[in-house]
mmCIF file of C-alpha atoms in Angstrom:
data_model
loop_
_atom_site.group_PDB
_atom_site.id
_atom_site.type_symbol
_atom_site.label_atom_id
_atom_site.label_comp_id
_atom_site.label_asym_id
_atom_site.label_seq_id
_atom_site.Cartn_x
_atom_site.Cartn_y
_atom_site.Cartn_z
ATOM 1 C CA UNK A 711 -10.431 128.338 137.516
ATOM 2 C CA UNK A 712 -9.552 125.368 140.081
ATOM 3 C CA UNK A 713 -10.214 122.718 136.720
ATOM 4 C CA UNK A 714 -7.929 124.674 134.512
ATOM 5 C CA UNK A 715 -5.402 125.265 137.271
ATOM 6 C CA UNK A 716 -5.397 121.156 137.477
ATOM 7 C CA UNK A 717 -5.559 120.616 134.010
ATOM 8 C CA UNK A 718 -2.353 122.720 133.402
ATOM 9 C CA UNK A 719 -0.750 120.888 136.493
ATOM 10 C CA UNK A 720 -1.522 117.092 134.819
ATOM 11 C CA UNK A 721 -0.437 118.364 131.584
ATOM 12 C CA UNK A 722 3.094 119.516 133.462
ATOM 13 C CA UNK A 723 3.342 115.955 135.167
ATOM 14 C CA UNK A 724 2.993 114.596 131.773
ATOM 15 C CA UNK A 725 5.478 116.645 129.575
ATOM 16 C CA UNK A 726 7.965 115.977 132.906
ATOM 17 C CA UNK A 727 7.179 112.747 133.061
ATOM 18 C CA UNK A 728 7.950 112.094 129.132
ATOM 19 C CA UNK A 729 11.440 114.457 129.348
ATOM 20 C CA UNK A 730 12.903 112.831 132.090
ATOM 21 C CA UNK A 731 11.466 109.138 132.683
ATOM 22 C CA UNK A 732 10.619 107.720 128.834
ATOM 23 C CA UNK A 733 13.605 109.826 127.314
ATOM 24 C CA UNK A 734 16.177 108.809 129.404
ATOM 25 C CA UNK A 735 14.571 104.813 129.292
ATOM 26 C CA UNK A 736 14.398 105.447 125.370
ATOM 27 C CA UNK A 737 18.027 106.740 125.464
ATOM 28 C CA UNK A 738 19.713 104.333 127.671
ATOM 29 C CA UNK A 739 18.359 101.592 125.387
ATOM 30 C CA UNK A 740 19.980 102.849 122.485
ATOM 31 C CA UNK A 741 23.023 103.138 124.208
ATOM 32 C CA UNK A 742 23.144 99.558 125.771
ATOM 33 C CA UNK A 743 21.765 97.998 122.366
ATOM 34 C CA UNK A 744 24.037 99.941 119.641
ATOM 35 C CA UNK A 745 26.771 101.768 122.206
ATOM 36 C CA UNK A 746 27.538 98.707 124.724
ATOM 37 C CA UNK A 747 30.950 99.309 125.544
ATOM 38 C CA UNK A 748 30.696 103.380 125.275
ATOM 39 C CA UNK A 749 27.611 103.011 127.669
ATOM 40 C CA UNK A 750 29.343 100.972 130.251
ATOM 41 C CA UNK A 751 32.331 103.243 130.497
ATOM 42 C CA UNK A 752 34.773 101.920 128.268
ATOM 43 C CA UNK A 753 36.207 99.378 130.233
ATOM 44 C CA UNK A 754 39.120 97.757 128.806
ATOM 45 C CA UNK A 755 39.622 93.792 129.479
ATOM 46 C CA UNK A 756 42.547 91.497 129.216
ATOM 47 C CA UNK A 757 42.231 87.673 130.529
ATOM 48 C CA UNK A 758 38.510 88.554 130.883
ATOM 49 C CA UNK A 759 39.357 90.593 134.047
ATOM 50 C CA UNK A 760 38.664 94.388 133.795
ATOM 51 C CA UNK A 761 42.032 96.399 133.940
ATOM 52 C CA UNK A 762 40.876 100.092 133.927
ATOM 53 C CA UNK A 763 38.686 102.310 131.338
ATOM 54 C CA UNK A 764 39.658 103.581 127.675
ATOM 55 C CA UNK A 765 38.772 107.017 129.248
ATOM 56 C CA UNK A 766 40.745 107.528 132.448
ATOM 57 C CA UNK A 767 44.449 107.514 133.166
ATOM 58 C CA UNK A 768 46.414 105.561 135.267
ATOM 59 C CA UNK A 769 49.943 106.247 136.603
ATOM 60 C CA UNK A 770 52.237 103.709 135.183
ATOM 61 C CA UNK A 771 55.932 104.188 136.356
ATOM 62 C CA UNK A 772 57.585 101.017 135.437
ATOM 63 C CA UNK A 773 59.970 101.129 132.925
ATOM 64 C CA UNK A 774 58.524 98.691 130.649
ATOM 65 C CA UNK A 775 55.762 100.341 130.362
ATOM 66 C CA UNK A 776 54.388 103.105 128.336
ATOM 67 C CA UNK A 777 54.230 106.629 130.534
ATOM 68 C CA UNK A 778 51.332 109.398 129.991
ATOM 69 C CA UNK A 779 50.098 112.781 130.898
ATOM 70 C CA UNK A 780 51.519 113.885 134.598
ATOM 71 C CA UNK A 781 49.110 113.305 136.995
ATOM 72 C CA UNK A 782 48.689 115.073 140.583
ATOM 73 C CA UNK A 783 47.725 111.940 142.422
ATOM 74 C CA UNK A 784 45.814 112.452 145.905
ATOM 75 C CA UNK A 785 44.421 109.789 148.296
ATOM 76 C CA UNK A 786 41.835 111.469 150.251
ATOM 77 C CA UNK A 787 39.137 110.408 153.008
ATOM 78 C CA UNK A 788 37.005 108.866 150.560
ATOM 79 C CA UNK A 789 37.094 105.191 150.880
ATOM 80 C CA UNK A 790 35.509 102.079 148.954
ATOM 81 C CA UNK A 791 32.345 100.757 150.554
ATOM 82 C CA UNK A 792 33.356 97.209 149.573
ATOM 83 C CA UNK A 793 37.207 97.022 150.683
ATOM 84 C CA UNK A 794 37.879 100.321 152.961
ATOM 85 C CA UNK A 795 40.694 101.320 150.911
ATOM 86 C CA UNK A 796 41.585 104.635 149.844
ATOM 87 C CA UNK A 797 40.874 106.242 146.222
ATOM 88 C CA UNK A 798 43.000 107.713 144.586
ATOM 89 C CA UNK A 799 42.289 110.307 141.950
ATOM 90 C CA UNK A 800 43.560 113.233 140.103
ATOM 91 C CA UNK A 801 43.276 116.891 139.504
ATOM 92 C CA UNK A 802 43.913 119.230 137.128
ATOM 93 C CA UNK A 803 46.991 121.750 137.632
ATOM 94 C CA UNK A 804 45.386 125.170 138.432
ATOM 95 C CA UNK A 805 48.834 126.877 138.233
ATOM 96 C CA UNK A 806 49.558 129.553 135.672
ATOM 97 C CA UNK A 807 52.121 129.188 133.510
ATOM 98 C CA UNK A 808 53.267 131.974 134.326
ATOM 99 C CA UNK A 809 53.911 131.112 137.894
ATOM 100 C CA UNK A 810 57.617 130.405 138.303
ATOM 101 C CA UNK A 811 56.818 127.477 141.099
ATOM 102 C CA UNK A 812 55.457 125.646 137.572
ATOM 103 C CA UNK A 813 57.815 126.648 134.982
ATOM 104 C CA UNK A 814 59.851 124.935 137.528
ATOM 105 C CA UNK A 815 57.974 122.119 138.070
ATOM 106 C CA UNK A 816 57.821 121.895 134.815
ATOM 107 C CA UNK A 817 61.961 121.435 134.246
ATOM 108 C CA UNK A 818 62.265 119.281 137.067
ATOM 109 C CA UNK A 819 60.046 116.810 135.207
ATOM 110 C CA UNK A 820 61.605 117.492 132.053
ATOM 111 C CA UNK A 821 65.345 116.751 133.828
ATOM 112 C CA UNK A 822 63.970 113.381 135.358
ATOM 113 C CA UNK A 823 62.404 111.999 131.974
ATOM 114 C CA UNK A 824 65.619 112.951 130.520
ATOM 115 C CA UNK A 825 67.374 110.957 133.090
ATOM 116 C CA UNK A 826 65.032 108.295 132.733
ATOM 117 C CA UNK A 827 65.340 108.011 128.722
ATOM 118 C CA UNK A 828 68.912 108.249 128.349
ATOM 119 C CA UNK A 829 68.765 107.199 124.784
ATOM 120 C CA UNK A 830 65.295 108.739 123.937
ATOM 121 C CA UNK A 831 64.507 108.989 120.053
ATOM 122 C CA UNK A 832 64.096 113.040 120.649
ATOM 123 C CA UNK A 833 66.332 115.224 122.232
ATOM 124 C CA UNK A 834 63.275 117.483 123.730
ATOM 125 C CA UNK A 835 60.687 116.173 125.654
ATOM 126 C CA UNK A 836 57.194 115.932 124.021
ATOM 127 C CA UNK A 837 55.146 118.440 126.059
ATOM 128 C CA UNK A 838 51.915 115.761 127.041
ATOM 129 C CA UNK A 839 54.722 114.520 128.646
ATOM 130 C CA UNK A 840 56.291 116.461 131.763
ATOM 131 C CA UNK A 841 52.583 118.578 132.021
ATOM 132 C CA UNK A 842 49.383 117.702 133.301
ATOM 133 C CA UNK A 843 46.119 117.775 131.213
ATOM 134 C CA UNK A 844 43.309 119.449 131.733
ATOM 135 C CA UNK A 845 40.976 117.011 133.512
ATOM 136 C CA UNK A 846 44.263 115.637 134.824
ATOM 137 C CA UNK A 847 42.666 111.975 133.835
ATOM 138 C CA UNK A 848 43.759 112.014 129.916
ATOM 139 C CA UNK A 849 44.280 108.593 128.858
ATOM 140 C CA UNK A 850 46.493 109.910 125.726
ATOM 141 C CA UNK A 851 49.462 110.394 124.508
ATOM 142 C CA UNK A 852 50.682 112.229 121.364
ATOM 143 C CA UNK A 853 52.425 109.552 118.988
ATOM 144 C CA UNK A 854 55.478 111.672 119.504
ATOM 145 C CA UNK A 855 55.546 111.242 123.165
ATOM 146 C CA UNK A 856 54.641 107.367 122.645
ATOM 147 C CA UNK A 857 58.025 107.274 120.346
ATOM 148 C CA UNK A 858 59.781 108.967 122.580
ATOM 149 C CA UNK A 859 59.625 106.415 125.153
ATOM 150 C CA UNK A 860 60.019 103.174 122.695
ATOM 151 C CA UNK A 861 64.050 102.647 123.499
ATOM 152 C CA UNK A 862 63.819 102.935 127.495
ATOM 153 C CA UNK A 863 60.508 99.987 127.042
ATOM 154 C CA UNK A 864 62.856 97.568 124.473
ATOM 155 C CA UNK A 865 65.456 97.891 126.562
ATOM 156 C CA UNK A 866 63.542 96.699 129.800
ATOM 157 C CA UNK A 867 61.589 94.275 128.153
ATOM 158 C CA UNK A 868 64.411 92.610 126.022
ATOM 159 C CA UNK A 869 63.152 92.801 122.728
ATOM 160 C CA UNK A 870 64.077 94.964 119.661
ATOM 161 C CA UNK A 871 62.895 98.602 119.152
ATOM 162 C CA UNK A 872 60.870 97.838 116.098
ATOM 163 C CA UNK A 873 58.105 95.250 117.761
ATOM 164 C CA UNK A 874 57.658 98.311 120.644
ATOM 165 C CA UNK A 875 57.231 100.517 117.944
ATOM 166 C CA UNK A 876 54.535 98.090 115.622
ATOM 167 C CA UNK A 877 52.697 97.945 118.943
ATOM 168 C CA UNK A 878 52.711 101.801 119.022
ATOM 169 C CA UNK A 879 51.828 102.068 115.730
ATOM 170 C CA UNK A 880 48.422 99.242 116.290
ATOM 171 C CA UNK A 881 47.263 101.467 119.023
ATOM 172 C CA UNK A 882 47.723 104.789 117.016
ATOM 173 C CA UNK A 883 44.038 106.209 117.014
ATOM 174 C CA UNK A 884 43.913 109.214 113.474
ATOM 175 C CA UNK A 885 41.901 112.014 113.777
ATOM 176 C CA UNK A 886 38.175 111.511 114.192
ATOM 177 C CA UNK A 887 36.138 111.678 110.861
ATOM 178 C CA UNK A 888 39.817 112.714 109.417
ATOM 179 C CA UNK A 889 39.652 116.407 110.709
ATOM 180 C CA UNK A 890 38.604 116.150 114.391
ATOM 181 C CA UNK A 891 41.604 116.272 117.230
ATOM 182 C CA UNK A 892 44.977 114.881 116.599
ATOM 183 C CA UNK A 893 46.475 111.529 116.524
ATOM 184 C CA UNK A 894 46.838 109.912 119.561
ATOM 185 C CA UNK A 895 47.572 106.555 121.684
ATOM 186 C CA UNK A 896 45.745 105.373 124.654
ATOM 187 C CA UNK A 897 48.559 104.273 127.204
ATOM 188 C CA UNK A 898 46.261 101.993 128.827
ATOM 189 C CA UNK A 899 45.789 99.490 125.745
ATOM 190 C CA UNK A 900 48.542 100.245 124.774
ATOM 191 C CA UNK A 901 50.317 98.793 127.425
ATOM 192 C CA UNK A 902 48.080 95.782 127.404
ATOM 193 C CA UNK A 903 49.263 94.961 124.064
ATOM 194 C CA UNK A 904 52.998 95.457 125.517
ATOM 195 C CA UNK A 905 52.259 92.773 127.882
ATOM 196 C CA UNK A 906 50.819 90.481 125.076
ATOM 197 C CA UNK A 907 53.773 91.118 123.637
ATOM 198 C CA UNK A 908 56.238 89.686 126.649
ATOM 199 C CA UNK A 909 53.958 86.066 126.819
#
């Protein structure tokens, strides 16, 4: 009884052993060897200094820049171990939309990217951007909100619509494998390549 007690109990260390210590080694070496970037979080460089991850969104407000998804930013008590300072991060909108205090939210955002893109290419404001996403970190932007935008970003940066636009239309991402999600541009690079653009 005690022996095939123990014998089940080594085999249990074993099979636990394999799932979670050689899998995960076996996995993470496929992903540093064929997935490098992917692995290591997508960070995006420029001037071999790392400016932020393909993956999360950062508020951009300048108006040479490119804008994205509305973000609830909060700084809370949680601090960086290295420099003390506060992190900020973002959360999803858990409002209805229903709820009248974000259907007017939602116009007051609308009215001050109006006001902001006096000569925008649309008259209506592409939804992605006066409303948050769901994880409230999207790093994309339909093309249609990107286009929106292209005349307020020439006009700050002095040069004609058309290169803003060819930038756009570099970082336009197509649906995955042709069918999967929708075409979209990562503000992030995007931007990047707007800088590029100004040197």
């Amino acid at each position: 009884m005690v022996v095939k007690t123990l014998g089940k109990s080594i085999l249990a260390v074993i099979v636990i052993t394999i799932i979670c210590g050689i899998y995960t080694l076996i996995v993470s070496a496929i992903g540093q060897t064929f997935f490098t970037s992917q692995a290591n979080g997508s960070l995006v460089r420029s001037d071999q200094t790392v400016r932020g991850s393909a993956l999360i969104a950062q508020p951009f407000t300048s108006k040479k820049y490119l804008w994205g998804r509305q973000m609830d930013i909060t700084v809370g008590d949680i601090t960086g171990q290295k420099n003390n300072k506060n992190i900020m991060y973002s959360v999803a909108s858990q409002m209805s939309p229903n709820d009248k205090s974000y259907q007017k939210e939602i116009i007051d955002k609308e009215k001050t990217i109006k006001r902001l893109n006096p000569n925008a290419t649309y008259r209506h404001v592409p939804i992605d951007l006066v409303t948050n996403s769901g994880s409230g970190l999207d790093p994309e932007i339909s093309p249609t909100a990107a286009k929106y935008q292209v005349k307020r970003i020439a006009k700050a940066r002095h040069v004609s619509v058309q290169k803003i636009q060819r930038v756009i239309d570099q970082n336009t991402k197509t649906r995955t494998l042709g069918i999967l999600g929708e075409p979209r541009v990562n503000v992030l690079e995007t931007n990047l390549a707007l800088d590029k653009l100004s040197k």
